[in-house]
XYZ file of C-alpha atoms in Angstrom:
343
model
C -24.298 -19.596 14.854
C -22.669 -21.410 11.879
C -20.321 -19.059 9.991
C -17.934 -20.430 7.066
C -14.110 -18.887 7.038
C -12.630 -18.525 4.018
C -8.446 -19.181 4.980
C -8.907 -20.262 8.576
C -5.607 -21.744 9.332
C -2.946 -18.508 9.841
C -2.819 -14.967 11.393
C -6.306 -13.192 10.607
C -8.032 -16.339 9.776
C -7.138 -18.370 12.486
C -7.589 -16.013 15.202
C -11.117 -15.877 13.951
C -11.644 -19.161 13.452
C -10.526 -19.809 17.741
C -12.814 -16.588 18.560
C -15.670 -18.543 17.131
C -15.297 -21.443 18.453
C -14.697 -19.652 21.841
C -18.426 -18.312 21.378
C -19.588 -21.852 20.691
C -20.359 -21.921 16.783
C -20.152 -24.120 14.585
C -17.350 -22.959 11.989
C -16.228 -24.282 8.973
C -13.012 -23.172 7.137
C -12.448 -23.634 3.128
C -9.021 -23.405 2.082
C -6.570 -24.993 -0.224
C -4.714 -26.812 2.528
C -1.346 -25.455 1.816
C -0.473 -22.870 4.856
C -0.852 -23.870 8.481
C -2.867 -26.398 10.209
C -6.652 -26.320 11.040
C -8.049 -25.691 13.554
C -9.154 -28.314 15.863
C -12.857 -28.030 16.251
C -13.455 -26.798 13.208
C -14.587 -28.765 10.237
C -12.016 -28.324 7.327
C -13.253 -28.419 3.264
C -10.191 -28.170 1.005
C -10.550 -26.641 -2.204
C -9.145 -23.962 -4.441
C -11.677 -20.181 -4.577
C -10.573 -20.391 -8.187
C -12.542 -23.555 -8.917
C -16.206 -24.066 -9.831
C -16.761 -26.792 -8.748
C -14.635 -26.956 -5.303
C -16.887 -23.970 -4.724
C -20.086 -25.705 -5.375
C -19.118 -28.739 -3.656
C -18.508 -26.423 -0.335
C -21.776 -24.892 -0.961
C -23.611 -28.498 -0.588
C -22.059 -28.409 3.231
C -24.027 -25.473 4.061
C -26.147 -23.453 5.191
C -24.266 -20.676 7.275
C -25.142 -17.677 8.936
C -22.449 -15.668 8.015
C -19.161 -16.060 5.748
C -16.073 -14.396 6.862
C -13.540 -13.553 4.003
C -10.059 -13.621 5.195
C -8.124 -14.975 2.267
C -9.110 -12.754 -0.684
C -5.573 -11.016 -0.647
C -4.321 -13.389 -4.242
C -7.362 -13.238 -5.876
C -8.925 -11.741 -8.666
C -12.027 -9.628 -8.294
C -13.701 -11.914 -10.741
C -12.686 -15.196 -8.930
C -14.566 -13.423 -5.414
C -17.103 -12.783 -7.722
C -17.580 -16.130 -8.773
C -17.381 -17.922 -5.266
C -19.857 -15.127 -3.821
C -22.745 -15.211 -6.197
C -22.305 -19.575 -5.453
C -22.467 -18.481 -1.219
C -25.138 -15.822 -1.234
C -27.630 -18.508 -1.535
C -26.328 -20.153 1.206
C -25.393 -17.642 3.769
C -26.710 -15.260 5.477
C -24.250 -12.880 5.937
C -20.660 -11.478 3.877
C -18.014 -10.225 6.241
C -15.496 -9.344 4.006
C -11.556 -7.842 5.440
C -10.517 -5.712 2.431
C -8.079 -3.092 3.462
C -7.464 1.113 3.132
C -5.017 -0.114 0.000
C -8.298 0.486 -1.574
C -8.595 4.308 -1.138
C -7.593 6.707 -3.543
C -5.868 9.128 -1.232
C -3.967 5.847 0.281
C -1.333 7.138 1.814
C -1.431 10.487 0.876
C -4.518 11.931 2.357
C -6.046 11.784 5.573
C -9.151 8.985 5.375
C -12.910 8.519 6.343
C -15.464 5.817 5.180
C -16.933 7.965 2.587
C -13.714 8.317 0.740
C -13.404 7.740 -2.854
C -11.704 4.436 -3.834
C -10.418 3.410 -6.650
C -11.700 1.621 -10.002
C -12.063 -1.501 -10.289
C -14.884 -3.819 -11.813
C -16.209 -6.537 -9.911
C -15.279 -8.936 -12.918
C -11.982 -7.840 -13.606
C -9.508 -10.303 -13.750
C -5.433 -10.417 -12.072
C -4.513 -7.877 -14.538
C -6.455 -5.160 -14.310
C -4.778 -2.134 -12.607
C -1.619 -2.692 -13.339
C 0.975 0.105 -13.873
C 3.239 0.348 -17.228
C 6.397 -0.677 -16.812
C 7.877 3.218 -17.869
C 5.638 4.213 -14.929
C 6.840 6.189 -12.072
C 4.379 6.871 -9.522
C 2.547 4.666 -7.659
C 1.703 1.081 -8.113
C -2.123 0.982 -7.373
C -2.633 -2.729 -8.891
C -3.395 -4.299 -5.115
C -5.365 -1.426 -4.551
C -7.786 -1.293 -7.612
C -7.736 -5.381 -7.039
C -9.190 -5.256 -3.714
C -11.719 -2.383 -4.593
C -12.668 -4.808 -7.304
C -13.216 -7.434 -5.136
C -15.226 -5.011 -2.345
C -17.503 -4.258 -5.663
C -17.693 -8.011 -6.541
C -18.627 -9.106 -2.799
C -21.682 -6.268 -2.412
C -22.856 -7.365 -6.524
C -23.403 -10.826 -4.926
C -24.645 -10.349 -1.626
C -25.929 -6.803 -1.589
C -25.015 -3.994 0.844
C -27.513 -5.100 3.361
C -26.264 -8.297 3.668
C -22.136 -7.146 3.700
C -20.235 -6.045 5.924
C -16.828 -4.720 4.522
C -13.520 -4.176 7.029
C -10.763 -2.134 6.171
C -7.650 -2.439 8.345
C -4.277 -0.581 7.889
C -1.029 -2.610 9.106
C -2.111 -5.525 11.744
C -0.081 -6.916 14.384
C -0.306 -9.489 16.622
C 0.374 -12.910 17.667
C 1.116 -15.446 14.504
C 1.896 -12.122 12.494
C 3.663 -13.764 8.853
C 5.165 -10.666 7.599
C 7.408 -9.755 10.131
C 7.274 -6.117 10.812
C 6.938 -6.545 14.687
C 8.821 -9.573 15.226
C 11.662 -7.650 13.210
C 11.434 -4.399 15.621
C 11.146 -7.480 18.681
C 14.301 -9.145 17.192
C 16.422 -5.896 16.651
C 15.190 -4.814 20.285
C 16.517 -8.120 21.844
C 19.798 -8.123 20.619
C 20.327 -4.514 22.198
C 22.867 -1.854 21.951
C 22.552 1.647 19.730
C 19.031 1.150 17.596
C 18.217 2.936 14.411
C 14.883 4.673 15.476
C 13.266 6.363 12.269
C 11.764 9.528 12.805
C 10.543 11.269 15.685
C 9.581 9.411 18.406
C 6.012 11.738 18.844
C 4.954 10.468 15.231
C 1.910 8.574 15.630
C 0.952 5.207 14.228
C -2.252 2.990 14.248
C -1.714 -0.356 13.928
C -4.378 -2.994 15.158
C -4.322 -6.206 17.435
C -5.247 -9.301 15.037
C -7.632 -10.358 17.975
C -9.505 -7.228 17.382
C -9.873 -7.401 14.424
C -11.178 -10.571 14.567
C -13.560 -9.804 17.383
C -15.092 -7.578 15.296
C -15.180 -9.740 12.378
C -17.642 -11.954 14.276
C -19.654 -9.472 16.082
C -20.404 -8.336 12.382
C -21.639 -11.726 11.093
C -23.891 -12.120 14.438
C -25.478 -8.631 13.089
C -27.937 -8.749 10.689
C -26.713 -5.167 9.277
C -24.248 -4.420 6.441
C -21.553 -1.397 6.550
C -18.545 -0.346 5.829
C -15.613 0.376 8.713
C -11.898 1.668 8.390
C -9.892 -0.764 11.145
C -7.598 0.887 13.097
C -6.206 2.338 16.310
C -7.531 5.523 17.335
C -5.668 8.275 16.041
C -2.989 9.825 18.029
C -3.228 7.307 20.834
C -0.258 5.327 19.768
C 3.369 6.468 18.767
C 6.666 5.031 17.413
C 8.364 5.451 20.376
C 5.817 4.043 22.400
C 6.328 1.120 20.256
C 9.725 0.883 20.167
C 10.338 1.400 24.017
C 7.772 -1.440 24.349
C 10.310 -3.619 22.332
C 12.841 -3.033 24.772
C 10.703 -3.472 27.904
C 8.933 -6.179 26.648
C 12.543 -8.058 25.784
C 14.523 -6.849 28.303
C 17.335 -5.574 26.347
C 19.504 -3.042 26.899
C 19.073 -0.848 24.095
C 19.661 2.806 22.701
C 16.896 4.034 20.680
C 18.598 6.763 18.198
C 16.403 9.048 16.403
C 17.106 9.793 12.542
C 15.581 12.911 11.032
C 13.324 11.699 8.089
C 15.533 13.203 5.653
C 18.653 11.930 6.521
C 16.825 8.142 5.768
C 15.520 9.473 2.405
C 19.268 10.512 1.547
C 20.060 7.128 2.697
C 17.701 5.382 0.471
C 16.068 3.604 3.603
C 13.267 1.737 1.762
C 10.395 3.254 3.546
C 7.903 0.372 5.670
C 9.818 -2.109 4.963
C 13.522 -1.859 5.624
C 12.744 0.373 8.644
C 9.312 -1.968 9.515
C 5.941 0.670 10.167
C 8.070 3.986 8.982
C 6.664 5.670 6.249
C 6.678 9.742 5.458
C 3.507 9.979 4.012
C 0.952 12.438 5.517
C -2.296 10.124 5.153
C -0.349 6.978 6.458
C -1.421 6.949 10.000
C -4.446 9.714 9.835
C -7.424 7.459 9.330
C -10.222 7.819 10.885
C -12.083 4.780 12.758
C -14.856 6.308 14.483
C -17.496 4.118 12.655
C -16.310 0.684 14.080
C -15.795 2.310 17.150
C -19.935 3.562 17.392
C -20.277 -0.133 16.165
C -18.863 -1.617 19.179
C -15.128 -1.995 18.008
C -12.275 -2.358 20.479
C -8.609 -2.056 20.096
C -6.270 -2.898 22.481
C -3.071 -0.728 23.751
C -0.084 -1.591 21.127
C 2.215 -2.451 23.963
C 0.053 -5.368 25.375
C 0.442 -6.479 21.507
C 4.362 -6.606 21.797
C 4.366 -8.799 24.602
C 1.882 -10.739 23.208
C 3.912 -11.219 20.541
C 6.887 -11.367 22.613
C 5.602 -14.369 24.442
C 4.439 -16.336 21.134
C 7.987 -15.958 19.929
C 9.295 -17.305 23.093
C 7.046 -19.828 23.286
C 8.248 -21.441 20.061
C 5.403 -19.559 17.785
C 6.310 -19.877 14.175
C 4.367 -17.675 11.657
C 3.653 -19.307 8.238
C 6.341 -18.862 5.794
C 5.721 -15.860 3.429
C 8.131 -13.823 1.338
C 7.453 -10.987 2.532
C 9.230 -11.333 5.253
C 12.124 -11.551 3.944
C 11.516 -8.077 2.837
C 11.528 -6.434 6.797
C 14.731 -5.327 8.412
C 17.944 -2.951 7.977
C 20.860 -4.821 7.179
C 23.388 -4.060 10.228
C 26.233 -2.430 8.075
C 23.569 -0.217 6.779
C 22.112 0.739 10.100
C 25.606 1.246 11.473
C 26.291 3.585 8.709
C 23.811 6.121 9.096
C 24.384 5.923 13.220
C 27.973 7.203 12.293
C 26.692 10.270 9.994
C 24.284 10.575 13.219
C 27.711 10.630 15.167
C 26.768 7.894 17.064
């Protein structure tokens, strides 16, 4: 096999980048040379998706099999568009990792494959989708970007030849926005914990490695599809991830449980200041079943904390990214709410 990776040097694209070389392809990565290191084994093209002719002169280094699309998250539809229609005459195969952002009852509604998504043209550019700035609901711009980009991938490549991934949150080893490491961190340093709402509320995030196992089983198929990402539903909770943090670190720690409503009337930002939390009903209810029947396998959550555990302790450094700076109670804030909990 000879696959192209499009990113190929952090999280997601690396890990799929060493699973292929692991199976003994040939892999090239295209990317603008700017976050992480390659890969060694892999044969690096730098080059900007948003220019013509870096795309054509990647083209000339093919043929591939398969192209696996892990770095779409910045662009415009019409920019995947453009570097798609170049590729489809010189790979086989589109794997493409979109995400459930794209859904119109995203986060709201409880999910399947054949949900609607939302609008957005497979030309449009970096503006399309977004909200007015008197507008008070929800900010749908990434999510009528990536639909535009699912749209722009299948008008190139067709839905035979396209396989389209959408994964919820993902976790894992070299994870760059910080929502585990954050719960690892604030597990480590021990005492009373600020655990947000019931402990029996399921989640369903997914191990990076899967997901990039099933990247490339995809681009060895000769079969297109579409397939929601996830854990199973149910099997996974946030205080089965949480008391993995403390196992996993060692640390003497007190989870504490606050009601949801008593973080609302806090103003805890939800999935963010309190990493994975989030009240809406949809959040965690999506349904998998599809990659599952395809072969898809996802790991137990707590062998992902000490994964991640280890890489941390090992010296593993995730590529800088802003939004990490976004994850994490501040203390005095934490502590505050613990006392109206009268802890």
């Amino acid at each position: 096999m000879r696959i192209l990776v499009l990113g190929g040097t952090w999280f997601l694209g690396k890990t799929v980048v060493e699973g292929a070389l692991r199976r003994g392809w040939r892999v090239t990565t295209f990317n603008r040379g700017q976050s992480g290191r390659p890969v060694p084994g892999a044969t690096c093209v730098d080059g900007d998706r948003t220019n013509l002719a870096d795309l054509q002169r990647l083209a000339a280094q093919g043929p591939w099999d398969a192209v696996v699309d892990t770095s779409a998250s910045e662009l415009a539809p019409r920019d995947v568009l453009a570097g798609a229609e170049i590729l489809q005459e010189v790979a086989g195969r589109y794997v493409y990792v979109s995400t459930v952002s794209v859904y119109e009852g995203w986060p709201d509604k409880p999910l399947t494959e054949s949900s609607p998504i939302l609008d957005g043209p497979p030309d449009a550019d970096g503006e399309y989708g977004m909200m007015p700035d008197d507008w008070d609901g929800p900010d749908l711009h990434y999510g009528r970007q990536k639909a535009g980009t699912e749209r722009a991938v299948l008008a190139a490549f067709g839905p035979d030849r396209t396989t389209i991934m959408r994964p919820g949150v993902i976790l894992g080893p070299g994870e760059y926005v910080g929502r585990l490491p954050w719960w690892l961190s604030r597990a480590a340093r021990g005492g009373k914990i600020l655990a947000p709402g019931s402990p029996d509320k399921t989640i369903q995030p997914v191990d990076v490695r899967d997901v990039a196992a099933f990247a490339l089983d995809r681009a060895e198929r000769r079969a297109g599809g579409v397939f929601n990402v996830t854990a199973p539903i149910g099997r996974e909770t946030m205080g089965g991830l949480l008391t993995s943090c403390l196992e996993t670190t060692g640390a003497c720690g007190e989870l504490v449980w606050a009601p949801d409503e008593l973080l609302i009337g806090y103003k805890v930002r939800q999935w963010t200041e309190l990493p994975l939390w989030r009240t809406h009903a949809g959040v965690w209810q999506i349904d998998s079943s599809g990659a599952y029947a395809a072969g898809f396998s996802c790991r137990p959550l707590a062998d992902t904390v000490s994964d991640t555990w280890r890489w941390l302790q090992e010296g593993g450094m995730p590529v800088e990214h802003p939004r990490r700076a976004e994850h994490g109670i501040a203390p005095a804030k934490e502590a505050e709410i613990m006392a109206a909990l009268g802890r």
